[in-house]
PDB file of C-alpha atoms in Angstrom:
ATOM      1  CA  MET Y   1      -6.895   5.463 -32.590  1.00  0.00           C
ATOM      2  CA  LEU Y   2      -8.805   3.050 -30.297  1.00  0.00           C
ATOM      3  CA  ASN Y   3     -10.541   0.056 -31.708  1.00  0.00           C
ATOM      4  CA  THR Y   4     -13.516  -0.698 -29.941  1.00  0.00           C
ATOM      5  CA  ARG Y   5     -15.661  -4.068 -30.421  1.00  0.00           C
ATOM      6  CA  SER Y   6     -19.055  -2.241 -31.372  1.00  0.00           C
ATOM      7  CA  PRO Y   7     -20.311   1.372 -31.363  1.00  0.00           C
ATOM      8  CA  GLU Y   8     -22.621  -0.010 -28.730  1.00  0.00           C
ATOM      9  CA  GLU Y   9     -19.847  -1.267 -26.434  1.00  0.00           C
ATOM     10  CA  PRO Y  10     -17.371   1.665 -26.544  1.00  0.00           C
ATOM     11  CA  TYR Y  11     -15.933   0.701 -23.308  1.00  0.00           C
ATOM     12  CA  LEU Y  12     -14.506  -2.881 -24.696  1.00  0.00           C
ATOM     13  CA  VAL Y  13     -11.382  -1.599 -26.524  1.00  0.00           C
ATOM     14  CA  GLU Y  14      -9.040  -3.825 -28.390  1.00  0.00           C
ATOM     15  CA  ARG Y  15      -5.419  -4.155 -26.970  1.00  0.00           C
ATOM     16  CA  ASN Y  16      -4.191  -6.956 -29.090  1.00  0.00           C
ATOM     17  CA  PRO Y  17      -5.898  -8.501 -32.211  1.00  0.00           C
ATOM     18  CA  GLY Y  18      -8.981 -10.010 -31.246  1.00  0.00           C
ATOM     19  CA  TYR Y  19      -8.412  -9.319 -27.235  1.00  0.00           C
ATOM     20  CA  PHE Y  20     -11.031  -6.573 -26.189  1.00  0.00           C
ATOM     21  CA  GLU Y  21     -10.267  -5.130 -22.582  1.00  0.00           C
ATOM     22  CA  TYR Y  22     -12.912  -3.171 -20.367  1.00  0.00           C
ATOM     23  CA  GLN Y  23     -12.296   0.101 -20.274  1.00  0.00           C
ATOM     24  CA  LEU Y  24     -14.168   2.309 -17.608  1.00  0.00           C
ATOM     25  CA  PRO Y  25     -14.026   5.936 -16.402  1.00  0.00           C
ATOM     26  CA  VAL Y  26     -13.474   5.868 -12.443  1.00  0.00           C
ATOM     27  CA  SER Y  27     -15.532   7.925 -10.149  1.00  0.00           C
ATOM     28  CA  VAL Y  28     -15.232   8.617  -6.459  1.00  0.00           C
ATOM     29  CA  LYS Y  29     -18.343   9.185  -4.551  1.00  0.00           C
ATOM     30  CA  ALA Y  30     -18.635  10.092  -0.595  1.00  0.00           C
ATOM     31  CA  VAL Y  31     -21.320   9.026   1.640  1.00  0.00           C
ATOM     32  CA  LEU Y  32     -20.945  12.228   3.804  1.00  0.00           C
ATOM     33  CA  ALA Y  33     -22.496  12.821   7.210  1.00  0.00           C
ATOM     34  CA  TRP Y  34     -23.297  16.148   8.222  1.00  0.00           C
ATOM     35  CA  ARG Y  35     -25.517  16.557  11.517  1.00  0.00           C
ATOM     36  CA  GLY Y  36     -27.120  13.094  10.654  1.00  0.00           C
ATOM     37  CA  ARG Y  37     -27.897  13.613   7.354  1.00  0.00           C
ATOM     38  CA  LEU Y  38     -26.496  13.140   3.978  1.00  0.00           C
ATOM     39  CA  PRO Y  39     -26.281  15.258   0.831  1.00  0.00           C
ATOM     40  CA  LEU Y  40     -27.687  13.946  -2.292  1.00  0.00           C
ATOM     41  CA  LEU Y  41     -27.405  15.837  -5.617  1.00  0.00           C
ATOM     42  CA  ARG Y  42     -29.962  15.642  -8.538  1.00  0.00           C
ATOM     43  CA  ASN Y  43     -28.320  15.005 -11.968  1.00  0.00           C
ATOM     44  CA  GLU Y  44     -29.270  15.706 -15.549  1.00  0.00           C
ATOM     45  CA  ARG Y  45     -31.031  12.240 -15.446  1.00  0.00           C
ATOM     46  CA  ASP Y  46     -33.263  13.118 -12.737  1.00  0.00           C
ATOM     47  CA  GLU Y  47     -31.319  10.541 -10.424  1.00  0.00           C
ATOM     48  CA  TRP Y  48     -30.259  11.459  -6.932  1.00  0.00           C
ATOM     49  CA  GLU Y  49     -26.378  10.691  -6.575  1.00  0.00           C
ATOM     50  CA  LEU Y  50     -23.753  11.263  -3.868  1.00  0.00           C
ATOM     51  CA  PRO Y  51     -21.075  13.923  -4.120  1.00  0.00           C
ATOM     52  CA  GLY Y  52     -17.931  13.233  -6.301  1.00  0.00           C
ATOM     53  CA  GLY Y  53     -17.046  12.857  -9.510  1.00  0.00           C
ATOM     54  CA  LYS Y  54     -14.366  11.528 -11.915  1.00  0.00           C
ATOM     55  CA  LEU Y  55     -10.721  11.159 -11.401  1.00  0.00           C
ATOM     56  CA  ASP Y  56      -8.322  13.330 -12.916  1.00  0.00           C
ATOM     57  CA  LEU Y  57      -5.088  12.292 -14.534  1.00  0.00           C
ATOM     58  CA  GLY Y  58      -2.644  11.456 -12.018  1.00  0.00           C
ATOM     59  CA  GLU Y  59      -5.107  11.980  -9.056  1.00  0.00           C
ATOM     60  CA  ALA Y  60      -5.423   9.667  -6.045  1.00  0.00           C
ATOM     61  CA  PRO Y  61      -9.095   9.064  -5.099  1.00  0.00           C
ATOM     62  CA  ALA Y  62      -9.228  10.118  -1.688  1.00  0.00           C
ATOM     63  CA  PRO Y  63      -7.475  13.686  -2.654  1.00  0.00           C
ATOM     64  CA  SER Y  64      -9.843  13.644  -5.626  1.00  0.00           C
ATOM     65  CA  LEU Y  65     -13.078  13.231  -3.697  1.00  0.00           C
ATOM     66  CA  ALA Y  66     -12.166  15.979  -1.565  1.00  0.00           C
ATOM     67  CA  ARG Y  67     -11.640  18.225  -4.192  1.00  0.00           C
ATOM     68  CA  GLU Y  68     -14.780  17.224  -5.735  1.00  0.00           C
ATOM     69  CA  ILE Y  69     -16.801  17.596  -2.385  1.00  0.00           C
ATOM     70  CA  ARG Y  70     -15.320  21.410  -2.168  1.00  0.00           C
ATOM     71  CA  GLU Y  71     -16.291  21.871  -5.785  1.00  0.00           C
ATOM     72  CA  GLU Y  72     -19.883  20.392  -5.425  1.00  0.00           C
ATOM     73  CA  LEU Y  73     -20.772  21.740  -1.739  1.00  0.00           C
ATOM     74  CA  ALA Y  74     -18.057  24.296  -0.765  1.00  0.00           C
ATOM     75  CA  TRP Y  75     -17.264  22.205   2.241  1.00  0.00           C
ATOM     76  CA  ASP Y  76     -13.712  20.726   3.434  1.00  0.00           C
ATOM     77  CA  ALA Y  77     -14.815  17.434   4.330  1.00  0.00           C
ATOM     78  CA  ALA Y  78     -12.597  14.693   5.922  1.00  0.00           C
ATOM     79  CA  VAL Y  79     -12.401  11.506   3.412  1.00  0.00           C
ATOM     80  CA  GLY Y  80     -12.204   8.526   5.054  1.00  0.00           C
ATOM     81  CA  ASP Y  81     -12.180   4.743   4.046  1.00  0.00           C
ATOM     82  CA  PRO Y  82     -13.539   3.149   1.048  1.00  0.00           C
ATOM     83  CA  VAL Y  83     -17.249   1.502   1.789  1.00  0.00           C
ATOM     84  CA  HIS Y  84     -18.302   0.090  -1.283  1.00  0.00           C
ATOM     85  CA  SER Y  85     -17.528  -0.355  -5.308  1.00  0.00           C
ATOM     86  CA  TRP Y  86     -19.291  -1.343  -8.105  1.00  0.00           C
ATOM     87  CA  VAL Y  87     -19.942  -0.827 -12.225  1.00  0.00           C
ATOM     88  CA  TYR Y  88     -22.856   1.442 -12.683  1.00  0.00           C
ATOM     89  CA  ARG Y  89     -24.527   0.728 -15.891  1.00  0.00           C
ATOM     90  CA  VAL Y  90     -25.352   4.643 -16.810  1.00  0.00           C
ATOM     91  CA  PHE Y  91     -26.489   3.495 -19.934  1.00  0.00           C
ATOM     92  CA  PRO Y  92     -26.270   0.443 -22.144  1.00  0.00           C
ATOM     93  CA  HIS Y  93     -23.354   1.883 -23.978  1.00  0.00           C
ATOM     94  CA  ARG Y  94     -21.966   3.722 -20.883  1.00  0.00           C
ATOM     95  CA  HIS Y  95     -20.579   1.854 -17.775  1.00  0.00           C
ATOM     96  CA  VAL Y  96     -18.452   3.755 -15.045  1.00  0.00           C
ATOM     97  CA  PHE Y  97     -16.754   2.018 -11.977  1.00  0.00           C
ATOM     98  CA  VAL Y  98     -17.476   3.555  -8.817  1.00  0.00           C
ATOM     99  CA  LEU Y  99     -15.711   3.615  -5.733  1.00  0.00           C
ATOM    100  CA  THR Y 100     -17.422   5.120  -2.507  1.00  0.00           C
ATOM    101  CA  TYR Y 101     -15.858   6.317   0.478  1.00  0.00           C
ATOM    102  CA  LEU Y 102     -16.990   7.400   4.077  1.00  0.00           C
ATOM    103  CA  ALA Y 103     -16.921  10.909   4.732  1.00  0.00           C
ATOM    104  CA  THR Y 104     -17.671  13.573   7.320  1.00  0.00           C
ATOM    105  CA  TYR Y 105     -18.152  17.047   7.761  1.00  0.00           C
ATOM    106  CA  ASP Y 106     -17.863  19.050  11.036  1.00  0.00           C
ATOM    107  CA  GLY Y 107     -18.065  22.579   9.854  1.00  0.00           C
ATOM    108  CA  ASP Y 108     -21.430  24.741  10.272  1.00  0.00           C
ATOM    109  CA  ALA Y 109     -21.921  26.092   6.884  1.00  0.00           C
ATOM    110  CA  ALA Y 110     -24.524  24.557   4.823  1.00  0.00           C
ATOM    111  CA  PRO Y 111     -23.860  23.015   1.552  1.00  0.00           C
ATOM    112  CA  VAL Y 112     -23.996  25.068  -1.506  1.00  0.00           C
ATOM    113  CA  TYR Y 113     -24.489  22.816  -4.701  1.00  0.00           C
ATOM    114  CA  SER Y 114     -22.769  23.819  -7.937  1.00  0.00           C
ATOM    115  CA  HIS Y 115     -23.921  24.520 -11.434  1.00  0.00           C
ATOM    116  CA  GLU Y 116     -23.268  20.569 -12.273  1.00  0.00           C
ATOM    117  CA  HIS Y 117     -26.514  19.801 -10.631  1.00  0.00           C
ATOM    118  CA  LYS Y 118     -30.312  20.655 -10.459  1.00  0.00           C
ATOM    119  CA  GLU Y 119     -30.774  20.493  -6.820  1.00  0.00           C
ATOM    120  CA  LEU Y 120     -29.810  19.330  -3.464  1.00  0.00           C
ATOM    121  CA  THR Y 121     -31.237  17.890  -0.746  1.00  0.00           C
ATOM    122  CA  LEU Y 122     -30.241  16.890   2.818  1.00  0.00           C
ATOM    123  CA  VAL Y 123     -31.613  13.600   3.873  1.00  0.00           C
ATOM    124  CA  THR Y 124     -31.318  11.005   6.892  1.00  0.00           C
ATOM    125  CA  PRO Y 125     -30.204   7.410   5.362  1.00  0.00           C
ATOM    126  CA  ASP Y 126     -33.382   6.383   5.876  1.00  0.00           C
ATOM    127  CA  GLU Y 127     -35.323   9.028   3.925  1.00  0.00           C
ATOM    128  CA  ALA Y 128     -32.919   8.363   1.004  1.00  0.00           C
ATOM    129  CA  GLY Y 129     -34.691   4.791   0.237  1.00  0.00           C
ATOM    130  CA  ALA Y 130     -37.674   6.797  -1.275  1.00  0.00           C
ATOM    131  CA  LEU Y 131     -35.615   8.861  -3.593  1.00  0.00           C
ATOM    132  CA  ASN Y 132     -34.654   8.008  -7.127  1.00  0.00           C
ATOM    133  CA  LEU Y 133     -31.200   6.651  -6.434  1.00  0.00           C
ATOM    134  CA  PRO Y 134     -29.070   3.961  -8.084  1.00  0.00           C
ATOM    135  CA  ASP Y 135     -28.943   0.655  -6.240  1.00  0.00           C
ATOM    136  CA  GLY Y 136     -25.301   1.098  -5.695  1.00  0.00           C
ATOM    137  CA  TYR Y 137     -25.677   4.265  -3.750  1.00  0.00           C
ATOM    138  CA  ARG Y 138     -28.186   2.596  -1.555  1.00  0.00           C
ATOM    139  CA  THR Y 139     -25.753   0.032  -0.922  1.00  0.00           C
ATOM    140  CA  ALA Y 140     -23.056   2.379   0.092  1.00  0.00           C
ATOM    141  CA  ILE Y 141     -25.360   4.170   2.288  1.00  0.00           C
ATOM    142  CA  ARG Y 142     -26.545   1.025   4.357  1.00  0.00           C
ATOM    143  CA  LEU Y 143     -22.836  -0.106   4.707  1.00  0.00           C
ATOM    144  CA  ALA Y 144     -22.000   3.379   6.188  1.00  0.00           C
ATOM    145  CA  VAL Y 145     -24.740   3.272   8.584  1.00  0.00           C
ATOM    146  CA  GLU Y 146     -23.631  -0.393   9.702  1.00  0.00           C
ATOM    147  CA  ARG Y 147     -20.208   1.014   9.977  1.00  0.00           C
ATOM    148  CA  GLY Y 148     -21.760   3.568  12.525  1.00  0.00           C
ATOM    149  CA  LEU Y 149     -21.232   6.841  10.172  1.00  0.00           C
ATOM    150  CA  PHE Y 150     -24.553   8.388  11.298  1.00  0.00           C
ATOM    151  CA  ARG Y 151     -24.271   7.664  15.020  1.00  0.00           C
TER     152      ARG Y 151
END
């Protein structure tokens, strides 16, 4: 059984007596360009987020992200380089390490969102700024624009 420092800090797991290690789930996300726009998905907290999700045991980040994009948008996207990483404090007691990649989709099919989300929107990077979007995603989108993803 894992011991944590406190119920309010379940991410601090005791490894040795008195030594607590920061344990975080890893989420891979995509700043995904399609026809000059990027898909954003509205979650149960009414935040807009980039497509992607948690790593499965034994998965590498890029293939995991490609799988998540297929599941969430029904697209076979090309996953490129990592662009940004950050720790997202979802709630005071829930933290997630987010690794964001550049990605593109060159197909003709419009995205179809899964049951995991409440809504899908396609926006330009500038339009994303007006939405309820965590700051780490805003940074990743800005960095993707600076790298020329939306040219």
